[in-house]
mmCIF file of C-alpha atoms and ligand atoms in Angstrom:
data_model
loop_
_atom_site.group_PDB
_atom_site.id
_atom_site.type_symbol
_atom_site.label_atom_id
_atom_site.label_comp_id
_atom_site.label_asym_id
_atom_site.label_seq_id
_atom_site.Cartn_x
_atom_site.Cartn_y
_atom_site.Cartn_z
ATOM 1 C CA MET A 246 143.762 133.723 78.953
ATOM 2 C CA SER A 247 145.637 131.367 76.282
ATOM 3 C CA TRP A 248 144.141 128.222 75.393
ATOM 4 C CA LYS A 249 146.780 126.312 77.181
ATOM 5 C CA ILE A 250 145.825 127.691 80.351
ATOM 6 C CA LEU A 251 142.182 126.770 79.673
ATOM 7 C CA VAL A 252 143.269 123.154 78.664
ATOM 8 C CA VAL A 253 145.031 122.986 81.910
ATOM 9 C CA LEU A 254 142.167 124.344 84.150
ATOM 10 C CA PHE A 255 139.680 121.915 82.618
ATOM 11 C CA ILE A 256 141.840 118.899 82.961
ATOM 12 C CA GLY A 257 142.281 120.047 86.658
ATOM 13 C CA LEU A 258 138.459 120.314 86.949
ATOM 14 C CA LEU A 259 137.902 116.716 85.481
ATOM 15 C CA ALA A 260 140.524 115.256 87.856
ATOM 16 C CA TRP A 261 139.016 117.118 90.866
ATOM 17 C CA SER A 262 135.416 115.982 89.990
ATOM 18 C CA TYR A 263 136.732 112.299 89.179
ATOM 19 C CA LYS A 264 138.216 112.457 92.662
ATOM 20 C CA ALA A 265 135.226 113.720 94.415
ATOM 21 C CA LEU A 266 132.783 111.411 92.546
ATOM 22 C CA CYS A 267 134.692 108.216 93.081
ATOM 23 C CA PRO A 268 134.325 106.728 96.572
ATOM 24 C CA PRO A 269 137.624 105.556 98.241
ATOM 25 C CA PRO A 270 137.932 101.897 98.234
ATOM 26 C CA ALA A 271 136.315 100.105 101.148
ATOM 27 C CA LEU A 272 138.500 99.453 104.000
ATOM 28 C CA ILE A 273 138.217 95.500 103.672
ATOM 29 C CA CYS A 274 138.207 93.511 107.020
ATOM 30 C CA GLY A 275 141.316 91.786 107.827
ATOM 31 C CA SER A 276 143.310 93.787 105.186
ATOM 32 C CA LEU A 277 146.301 95.872 106.189
ATOM 33 C CA ARG A 278 144.682 98.979 106.817
ATOM 34 C CA GLY A 279 141.160 97.400 107.555
ATOM 35 C CA PRO A 280 139.398 96.435 110.977
ATOM 36 C CA PRO A 281 140.316 93.013 112.380
ATOM 37 C CA ILE A 282 138.294 89.817 112.016
ATOM 38 C CA THR A 283 136.649 88.763 115.267
ATOM 39 C CA ALA A 284 133.425 87.348 114.133
ATOM 40 C CA PRO A 285 132.496 83.961 112.995
ATOM 41 C CA ARG A 286 132.095 84.089 109.144
ATOM 42 C CA ILE A 287 131.354 81.941 106.161
ATOM 43 C CA LYS A 288 132.759 81.823 103.005
ATOM 44 C CA LEU A 289 130.173 82.460 100.111
ATOM 45 C CA ARG A 290 129.837 80.873 96.418
ATOM 46 C CA ASP A 291 131.816 83.919 95.238
ATOM 47 C CA GLY A 292 134.564 83.985 97.857
ATOM 48 C CA ARG A 293 133.105 86.896 99.885
ATOM 49 C CA HIS A 294 132.859 86.433 103.530
ATOM 50 C CA LEU A 295 129.681 87.097 105.558
ATOM 51 C CA ALA A 296 129.890 87.626 109.367
ATOM 52 C CA TYR A 297 127.343 86.401 111.603
ATOM 53 C CA LYS A 298 126.257 86.421 115.199
ATOM 54 C CA GLU A 299 123.827 83.474 116.972
ATOM 55 C CA HIS A 300 121.326 84.312 119.742
ATOM 56 C CA GLY A 301 118.736 82.505 121.559
ATOM 57 C CA VAL A 302 118.883 78.633 122.344
ATOM 58 C CA SER A 303 121.402 76.414 120.787
ATOM 59 C CA LYS A 304 120.351 75.532 117.137
ATOM 60 C CA ASP A 305 120.699 71.689 118.129
ATOM 61 C CA ILE A 306 117.735 71.910 120.486
ATOM 62 C CA ALA A 307 115.770 74.790 118.773
ATOM 63 C CA LYS A 308 112.256 74.305 117.424
ATOM 64 C CA TYR A 309 112.359 77.414 115.572
ATOM 65 C CA LYS A 310 115.124 78.951 113.573
ATOM 66 C CA ILE A 311 115.119 82.659 112.501
ATOM 67 C CA ILE A 312 117.403 84.534 110.255
ATOM 68 C CA LEU A 313 117.405 88.309 111.142
ATOM 69 C CA VAL A 314 117.939 90.912 108.600
ATOM 70 C CA HIS A 315 119.336 94.214 109.884
ATOM 71 C CA GLY A 316 118.443 97.559 108.824
ATOM 72 C CA PHE A 317 120.053 100.802 107.461
ATOM 73 C CA LEU A 318 123.179 101.830 109.456
ATOM 74 C CA SER A 319 122.891 98.767 111.783
ATOM 75 C CA SER A 320 124.761 95.223 112.012
ATOM 76 C CA ARG A 321 124.509 91.618 113.177
ATOM 77 C CA HIS A 322 124.310 93.334 116.553
ATOM 78 C CA GLU A 323 120.917 94.318 116.136
ATOM 79 C CA GLY A 324 118.973 91.605 118.001
ATOM 80 C CA SER A 325 116.455 93.153 120.217
ATOM 81 C CA LEU A 326 113.819 90.469 119.160
ATOM 82 C CA THR A 327 116.080 87.879 120.777
ATOM 83 C CA LYS A 328 115.565 89.770 124.028
ATOM 84 C CA SER A 329 111.985 88.217 124.613
ATOM 85 C CA GLU A 330 110.758 85.514 127.257
ATOM 86 C CA LEU A 331 109.485 83.570 124.416
ATOM 87 C CA VAL A 332 113.044 82.742 123.322
ATOM 88 C CA GLU A 333 113.418 80.178 126.031
ATOM 89 C CA LYS A 334 109.734 79.169 126.110
ATOM 90 C CA LEU A 335 109.173 78.356 122.609
ATOM 91 C CA GLY A 336 112.805 77.419 121.847
ATOM 92 C CA ILE A 337 114.026 79.935 119.387
ATOM 93 C CA TYR A 338 117.353 80.159 117.834
ATOM 94 C CA PHE A 339 118.328 83.357 115.826
ATOM 95 C CA VAL A 340 121.279 84.194 113.737
ATOM 96 C CA SER A 341 121.766 87.688 112.282
ATOM 97 C CA PHE A 342 124.570 88.760 109.959
ATOM 98 C CA ASP A 343 126.241 91.749 108.750
ATOM 99 C CA ARG A 344 124.714 92.556 105.398
ATOM 100 C CA PRO A 345 127.399 92.686 102.382
ATOM 101 C CA GLY A 346 129.758 95.983 103.221
ATOM 102 C CA TYR A 347 128.391 96.392 106.620
ATOM 103 C CA GLY A 348 130.528 95.360 109.906
ATOM 104 C CA GLN A 349 132.822 92.358 108.993
ATOM 105 C CA SER A 350 131.155 91.107 105.687
ATOM 106 C CA ASP A 351 132.973 91.823 102.524
ATOM 107 C CA PRO A 352 131.384 94.204 100.265
ATOM 108 C CA ASP A 353 129.463 93.054 97.240
ATOM 109 C CA PRO A 354 129.577 95.746 94.356
ATOM 110 C CA LYS A 355 127.617 93.435 92.439
ATOM 111 C CA ARG A 356 124.776 93.448 95.289
ATOM 112 C CA THR A 357 121.171 92.837 93.973
ATOM 113 C CA MET A 358 117.879 91.802 95.879
ATOM 114 C CA LYS A 359 118.575 88.384 94.469
ATOM 115 C CA SER A 360 122.102 88.015 95.545
ATOM 116 C CA THR A 361 121.165 88.902 99.234
ATOM 117 C CA ALA A 362 118.265 86.319 99.077
ATOM 118 C CA LEU A 363 121.016 83.763 97.918
ATOM 119 C CA ASP A 364 123.451 84.923 100.833
ATOM 120 C CA ILE A 365 120.697 84.191 103.100
ATOM 121 C CA GLU A 366 119.991 80.866 101.862
ATOM 122 C CA GLU A 367 123.794 80.029 101.980
ATOM 123 C CA LEU A 368 123.969 81.192 105.434
ATOM 124 C CA ALA A 369 121.213 78.667 106.343
ATOM 125 C CA ASP A 370 122.778 75.920 104.540
ATOM 126 C CA GLN A 371 126.242 76.370 105.735
ATOM 127 C CA LEU A 372 124.847 76.665 109.514
ATOM 128 C CA GLY A 373 122.805 73.526 108.803
ATOM 129 C CA LEU A 374 119.591 75.151 109.491
ATOM 130 C CA GLY A 375 117.686 72.482 107.544
ATOM 131 C CA PRO A 376 115.368 72.627 104.516
ATOM 132 C CA LYS A 377 113.169 75.603 105.847
ATOM 133 C CA PHE A 378 113.695 78.536 108.034
ATOM 134 C CA PHE A 379 112.292 81.746 109.283
ATOM 135 C CA VAL A 380 113.159 85.201 108.167
ATOM 136 C CA VAL A 381 112.594 88.502 109.896
ATOM 137 C CA GLY A 382 113.672 91.760 108.469
ATOM 138 C CA PHE A 383 113.350 95.307 109.867
ATOM 139 C CA SER A 384 113.205 98.709 107.757
ATOM 140 C CA MET A 385 115.733 98.409 104.867
ATOM 141 C CA GLY A 386 116.221 94.734 105.981
ATOM 142 C CA GLY A 387 112.285 94.072 105.916
ATOM 143 C CA GLN A 388 112.568 95.385 102.197
ATOM 144 C CA LEU A 389 115.066 92.513 101.562
ATOM 145 C CA ILE A 390 112.546 90.040 102.892
ATOM 146 C CA TRP A 391 110.629 90.771 99.597
ATOM 147 C CA GLY A 392 113.544 89.377 97.879
ATOM 148 C CA CYS A 393 113.481 86.156 99.847
ATOM 149 C CA LEU A 394 109.677 85.696 98.926
ATOM 150 C CA LYS A 395 110.558 86.237 95.234
ATOM 151 C CA TYR A 396 113.853 84.245 94.860
ATOM 152 C CA ILE A 397 114.023 81.643 97.890
ATOM 153 C CA PRO A 398 110.124 81.080 98.648
ATOM 154 C CA HIS A 399 110.802 77.169 98.886
ATOM 155 C CA ARG A 400 113.237 77.720 101.622
ATOM 156 C CA LEU A 401 110.775 79.751 103.948
ATOM 157 C CA ALA A 402 109.006 78.261 106.972
ATOM 158 C CA GLY A 403 107.419 81.834 107.402
ATOM 159 C CA ALA A 404 108.504 85.560 107.012
ATOM 160 C CA THR A 405 108.034 88.776 108.779
ATOM 161 C CA LEU A 406 108.711 92.282 107.423
ATOM 162 C CA ILE A 407 108.663 94.850 110.290
ATOM 163 C CA ALA A 408 108.219 98.571 108.797
ATOM 164 C CA PRO A 409 109.873 97.652 105.614
ATOM 165 C CA VAL A 410 111.137 100.448 103.381
ATOM 166 C CA VAL A 411 108.943 101.126 100.235
ATOM 167 C CA ASN A 412 110.401 102.188 96.895
ATOM 168 C CA TYR A 413 108.215 105.194 95.668
ATOM 169 C CA TRP A 414 109.077 103.722 92.108
ATOM 170 C CA TRP A 415 107.281 100.296 92.242
ATOM 171 C CA SER A 416 104.736 100.278 89.482
ATOM 172 C CA SER A 417 101.829 99.234 91.378
ATOM 173 C CA PHE A 418 101.489 102.327 93.163
ATOM 174 C CA PRO A 419 98.988 104.654 91.926
ATOM 175 C CA ALA A 420 101.042 107.593 90.838
ATOM 176 C CA ASN A 421 98.890 110.193 92.823
ATOM 177 C CA LEU A 422 99.596 107.966 96.222
ATOM 178 C CA SER A 423 103.166 107.630 95.876
ATOM 179 C CA LYS A 424 103.509 111.292 94.936
ATOM 180 C CA GLU A 425 101.673 112.516 97.718
ATOM 181 C CA ALA A 426 103.741 110.558 100.197
ATOM 182 C CA TYR A 427 107.026 111.354 98.359
ATOM 183 C CA TYR A 428 106.454 115.259 98.773
ATOM 184 C CA GLN A 429 105.625 114.679 102.430
ATOM 185 C CA GLN A 430 109.328 113.782 102.983
ATOM 186 C CA SER A 431 111.864 116.756 103.815
ATOM 187 C CA LEU A 432 113.425 118.399 100.678
ATOM 188 C CA ARG A 433 116.718 116.819 101.531
ATOM 189 C CA ASP A 434 115.358 113.506 101.392
ATOM 190 C CA GLN A 435 113.171 113.904 98.184
ATOM 191 C CA TRP A 436 116.708 114.976 96.530
ATOM 192 C CA ALA A 437 118.614 112.100 98.139
ATOM 193 C CA LEU A 438 116.263 109.487 96.709
ATOM 194 C CA ARG A 439 115.989 111.339 93.335
ATOM 195 C CA VAL A 440 119.938 110.947 93.243
ATOM 196 C CA ALA A 441 119.792 107.204 94.526
ATOM 197 C CA HIS A 442 117.177 106.253 91.908
ATOM 198 C CA TYR A 443 118.237 108.432 88.669
ATOM 199 C CA ALA A 444 121.820 109.000 89.268
ATOM 200 C CA PRO A 445 123.202 106.512 91.661
ATOM 201 C CA TRP A 446 126.887 107.181 90.458
ATOM 202 C CA LEU A 447 126.389 110.765 91.955
ATOM 203 C CA LEU A 448 125.240 109.546 95.291
ATOM 204 C CA TYR A 449 128.619 109.220 96.945
ATOM 205 C CA TRP A 450 129.436 112.750 96.092
ATOM 206 C CA TRP A 451 125.819 113.840 97.098
ATOM 207 C CA ASP A 452 126.161 112.449 100.651
ATOM 208 C CA THR A 453 129.702 113.858 101.174
ATOM 209 C CA GLN A 454 129.530 117.032 100.050
ATOM 210 C CA GLN A 455 128.984 120.156 102.194
ATOM 211 C CA TRP A 456 126.535 122.545 99.947
ATOM 212 C CA PHE A 457 123.278 120.820 100.229
ATOM 213 C CA PRO A 458 122.078 118.766 103.163
ATOM 214 C CA SER A 459 121.583 115.158 101.877
ATOM 215 C CA SER A 460 119.725 111.984 103.334
ATOM 216 C CA SER A 461 118.392 112.551 106.676
ATOM 217 C CA VAL A 462 118.811 109.002 107.596
ATOM 218 C CA ALA A 463 122.291 108.312 106.238
ATOM 219 C CA ASN A 464 123.265 111.224 108.302
ATOM 220 C CA GLY A 465 121.840 109.993 111.578
ATOM 221 C CA MET A 466 118.854 112.501 111.755
ATOM 222 C CA PRO A 467 115.945 110.317 110.783
ATOM 223 C CA ASN A 468 112.343 111.821 111.197
ATOM 224 C CA PHE A 469 111.588 109.877 114.455
ATOM 225 C CA THR A 470 108.302 110.718 115.806
ATOM 226 C CA ALA A 471 107.158 110.937 119.432
ATOM 227 C CA PRO A 472 106.505 107.252 119.840
ATOM 228 C CA ASP A 473 110.079 106.661 118.520
ATOM 229 C CA LEU A 474 111.448 108.978 121.049
ATOM 230 C CA LYS A 475 109.880 107.344 123.697
ATOM 231 C CA VAL A 476 111.326 103.979 122.567
ATOM 232 C CA LEU A 477 114.782 105.294 122.246
ATOM 233 C CA ARG A 478 114.708 106.741 125.782
ATOM 234 C CA GLU A 479 114.062 103.153 126.930
ATOM 235 C CA LEU A 480 116.426 101.586 124.853
ATOM 236 C CA ARG A 481 120.002 101.841 126.418
ATOM 237 C CA SER A 482 121.772 101.572 122.951
ATOM 238 C CA ILE A 483 120.973 100.986 119.524
ATOM 239 C CA ALA A 484 123.443 98.626 117.769
ATOM 240 C CA GLU A 485 126.794 100.522 117.576
ATOM 241 C CA PRO A 486 126.737 102.681 114.116
ATOM 242 C CA GLY A 487 130.287 103.016 114.153
ATOM 243 C CA TYR A 488 130.793 99.357 113.689
ATOM 244 C CA ALA A 489 128.066 99.146 110.703
ATOM 245 C CA THR A 490 130.072 101.411 108.365
ATOM 246 C CA GLN A 491 133.570 100.478 109.489
ATOM 247 C CA GLN A 492 134.616 99.521 106.111
ATOM 248 C CA GLY A 493 133.305 102.840 104.486
ATOM 249 C CA LYS A 494 129.799 104.234 103.901
ATOM 250 C CA TYR A 495 129.874 103.494 100.149
ATOM 251 C CA GLU A 496 129.355 99.757 100.151
ATOM 252 C CA SER A 497 127.011 99.868 103.231
ATOM 253 C CA LEU A 498 124.721 102.839 103.257
ATOM 254 C CA HIS A 499 124.947 104.178 99.572
ATOM 255 C CA ARG A 500 124.766 100.785 98.010
ATOM 256 C CA ASP A 501 121.597 100.188 100.482
ATOM 257 C CA MET A 502 119.972 103.358 98.860
ATOM 258 C CA MET A 503 120.932 102.606 95.264
ATOM 259 C CA ILE A 504 119.409 99.303 95.793
ATOM 260 C CA GLY A 505 116.458 100.097 97.820
ATOM 261 C CA PHE A 506 115.509 103.302 95.841
ATOM 262 C CA GLY A 507 116.705 101.972 92.614
ATOM 263 C CA LYS A 508 114.922 100.245 89.734
ATOM 264 C CA TRP A 509 113.636 96.702 90.660
ATOM 265 C CA ASP A 510 113.407 93.612 88.515
ATOM 266 C CA PHE A 511 110.111 92.758 90.310
ATOM 267 C CA ASP A 512 107.283 94.593 92.147
ATOM 268 C CA PRO A 513 106.452 93.053 95.519
ATOM 269 C CA MET A 514 102.816 93.825 94.922
ATOM 270 C CA GLU A 515 102.648 91.223 92.186
ATOM 271 C CA LEU A 516 104.330 88.099 94.270
ATOM 272 C CA GLU A 517 102.252 85.292 94.547
ATOM 273 C CA ASN A 518 101.559 83.540 97.923
ATOM 274 C CA PRO A 519 104.623 81.240 98.609
ATOM 275 C CA PHE A 520 102.554 79.276 101.011
ATOM 276 C CA THR A 521 99.822 77.248 99.310
ATOM 277 C CA ASP A 522 99.365 75.168 102.254
ATOM 278 C CA THR A 523 98.293 76.365 105.986
ATOM 279 C CA GLU A 524 102.166 75.454 106.842
ATOM 280 C CA GLY A 525 103.446 79.045 106.818
ATOM 281 C CA SER A 526 102.474 82.652 107.060
ATOM 282 C CA VAL A 527 103.795 86.117 105.999
ATOM 283 C CA HIS A 528 103.342 89.073 108.425
ATOM 284 C CA LEU A 529 103.651 92.637 107.653
ATOM 285 C CA TRP A 530 104.022 95.115 110.760
ATOM 286 C CA HIS A 531 103.737 98.796 110.441
ATOM 287 C CA GLY A 532 103.268 101.690 112.943
ATOM 288 C CA ASP A 533 100.685 104.508 112.033
ATOM 289 C CA GLU A 534 103.002 107.355 113.154
ATOM 290 C CA ASP A 535 106.034 105.940 111.221
ATOM 291 C CA GLY A 536 107.765 109.299 110.053
ATOM 292 C CA ILE A 537 110.343 107.310 107.820
ATOM 293 C CA VAL A 538 108.245 104.981 105.787
ATOM 294 C CA PRO A 539 104.655 106.274 104.960
ATOM 295 C CA VAL A 540 101.873 104.020 106.381
ATOM 296 C CA THR A 541 99.626 105.164 103.428
ATOM 297 C CA LEU A 542 101.979 103.379 101.051
ATOM 298 C CA GLN A 543 102.196 100.342 103.308
ATOM 299 C CA ARG A 544 98.514 100.085 103.371
ATOM 300 C CA PHE A 545 98.396 99.842 99.797
ATOM 301 C CA VAL A 546 100.898 97.162 99.608
ATOM 302 C CA ALA A 547 98.978 95.054 102.477
ATOM 303 C CA GLN A 548 95.635 95.583 100.490
ATOM 304 C CA LYS A 549 97.010 94.478 97.173
ATOM 305 C CA LEU A 550 98.606 91.400 98.669
ATOM 306 C CA GLN A 551 95.653 89.562 100.470
ATOM 307 C CA TRP A 552 97.782 86.714 101.635
ATOM 308 C CA ILE A 553 99.984 88.805 103.694
ATOM 309 C CA GLN A 554 98.742 89.265 107.355
ATOM 310 C CA TYR A 555 99.006 92.999 108.036
ATOM 311 C CA HIS A 556 99.372 94.540 111.648
ATOM 312 C CA GLU A 557 99.066 98.071 111.787
ATOM 313 C CA VAL A 558 100.138 99.188 115.314
ATOM 314 C CA PRO A 559 98.399 102.444 116.592
ATOM 315 C CA ASN A 560 100.421 105.118 118.098
ATOM 316 C CA ALA A 561 103.476 103.416 116.978
ATOM 317 C CA GLY A 562 106.555 104.966 114.920
ATOM 318 C CA HIS A 563 109.422 103.289 113.184
ATOM 319 C CA LEU A 564 110.964 101.748 115.943
ATOM 320 C CA PHE A 565 108.047 100.221 117.668
ATOM 321 C CA ALA A 566 109.192 96.656 117.307
ATOM 322 C CA HIS A 567 112.064 97.299 119.964
ATOM 323 C CA ALA A 568 109.558 97.802 122.784
ATOM 324 C CA ASP A 569 108.758 94.610 124.824
ATOM 325 C CA HIS A 570 104.911 93.818 124.137
ATOM 326 C CA ALA A 571 105.512 94.290 120.249
ATOM 327 C CA LYS A 572 108.440 91.605 120.316
ATOM 328 C CA ASP A 573 106.139 89.054 121.762
ATOM 329 C CA ALA A 574 103.375 89.599 119.385
ATOM 330 C CA ILE A 575 105.884 89.547 116.575
ATOM 331 C CA LEU A 576 107.122 86.327 117.377
ATOM 332 C CA ASN A 577 103.953 84.839 118.571
ATOM 333 C CA THR A 578 102.067 85.511 115.263
ATOM 334 C CA LEU A 579 104.951 84.289 113.059
ATOM 335 C CA LEU A 580 105.774 81.145 115.254
ATOM 336 C CA VAL A 581 102.367 80.026 117.026
ATOM 337 C CA GLY A 582 100.033 81.773 114.903
ATOM 338 C CA LYS A 583 98.438 83.961 117.386
ATOM 339 C CA GLU A 584 99.425 87.246 119.196
HETATM 340 C C1 NAG B 805 94.142 108.728 93.678
HETATM 341 O O1 NAG B 805 93.318 108.678 92.521
HETATM 342 C C2 NAG B 805 92.326 107.636 92.660
HETATM 343 C C3 NAG B 805 91.568 107.597 91.392
HETATM 344 O O2 NAG B 805 91.343 108.724 90.830
HETATM 345 C C4 NAG B 805 91.322 108.102 93.975
HETATM 346 O O3 NAG B 805 90.367 107.286 94.014
HETATM 347 C C5 NAG B 805 92.188 108.335 95.096
HETATM 348 O O4 NAG B 805 91.607 108.880 96.376
HETATM 349 C C6 NAG B 805 93.512 109.115 94.863
HETATM 350 N N1 NAG B 805 94.310 109.247 96.047
HETATM 351 C C7 NAG B 805 94.949 110.229 96.649
HETATM 352 C C8 NAG B 805 95.968 109.947 97.784
HETATM 353 O O5 NAG B 805 94.973 111.370 96.078
HETATM 354 C C1 NAG B 806 107.636 113.044 109.807
HETATM 355 O O1 NAG B 806 106.632 112.117 110.051
HETATM 356 C C2 NAG B 806 105.432 112.738 110.399
HETATM 357 C C3 NAG B 806 104.432 111.432 110.673
HETATM 358 O O2 NAG B 806 104.454 110.488 109.925
HETATM 359 C C4 NAG B 806 104.764 112.993 108.859
HETATM 360 O O3 NAG B 806 103.364 113.547 109.000
HETATM 361 C C5 NAG B 806 105.748 114.152 108.525
HETATM 362 O O4 NAG B 806 105.558 114.381 107.095
HETATM 363 C C6 NAG B 806 107.196 113.699 108.365
HETATM 364 N N1 NAG B 806 108.204 114.799 108.104
HETATM 365 C C7 NAG B 806 109.007 114.759 107.174
HETATM 366 C C8 NAG B 806 109.938 115.808 106.914
HETATM 367 O O5 NAG B 806 109.341 113.657 106.636
#
């Protein structure tokens, strides 16, 4: 083969791999090819828009105001906590929002744990929620509550993390403990997390190629355990996944994985109690049969942070918070201080 052909082949290969590695641009909401804007949205400090949804009692009469942070592959439509009898009884207002790149919120290619905490603060301020508000996050959204505790603790009236995703690379974990939990995952998930952590630039390709199976959760096949399947049977619909990623998977799911399992600029296990008085509390809920986030690691986090109230739910999986009795207990402990 002449060198000219080799050069042409080489350039062709480069072009092909460049195309395969590069995610397509996000389909921005309201743009010509993008989905329409139908949700109320606020404009943030850098010009991005954040779409939100209000639930519960009107904020003008509410006694408690809670910002809900949704999980992976979900959106502002995830509001099962808002369907509790306590909402009317206690007077609770909720606002949920599409996280950047999800649903109708603009992508944030510069997204960090800190920027999301600041987005939450700005949402509260633009909606006039007052100097302090509650935050509740589920799964990947629960992980973002660590960012609120780190970057906007002075704005919080209280916080609840529900089955928050752990990062196996947080430095406070003893190596043997995180390793043991890491290798209990399926091979496909071990590889997906390795790519997210060590080679995030490869993640789009990894998750869209057809040669190896990629992340089970990103591909709609999470390790749900028996209690989860029971909850799923009772739930009529889980927040519309098509809506969550309508602007593309890259700035929603892949960005979530890169941040969640990437290198953090702080370790949650080194956080200080944000509430030095008795005014507020922080709760962490986890099911002992969670097949997605290892309970062994969550126990370690809870034991490190003595100021956190840890509630381990027996015979419960990742989705236990969608069950009715759990909702009431979660709201009661956070707002009233008892189950
Ligand atoms: C990890 O190592 C520590 C100290 O050597 C030990 O006490 C602990 O039981 C080990 N944990 C696991 C999960 O192997
Ligand atoms: C699924 O979850 C169960 C229960 O936590 C766990 O024992 C198992 O190792 C998990 N399997 C995978 C492939 O993640």
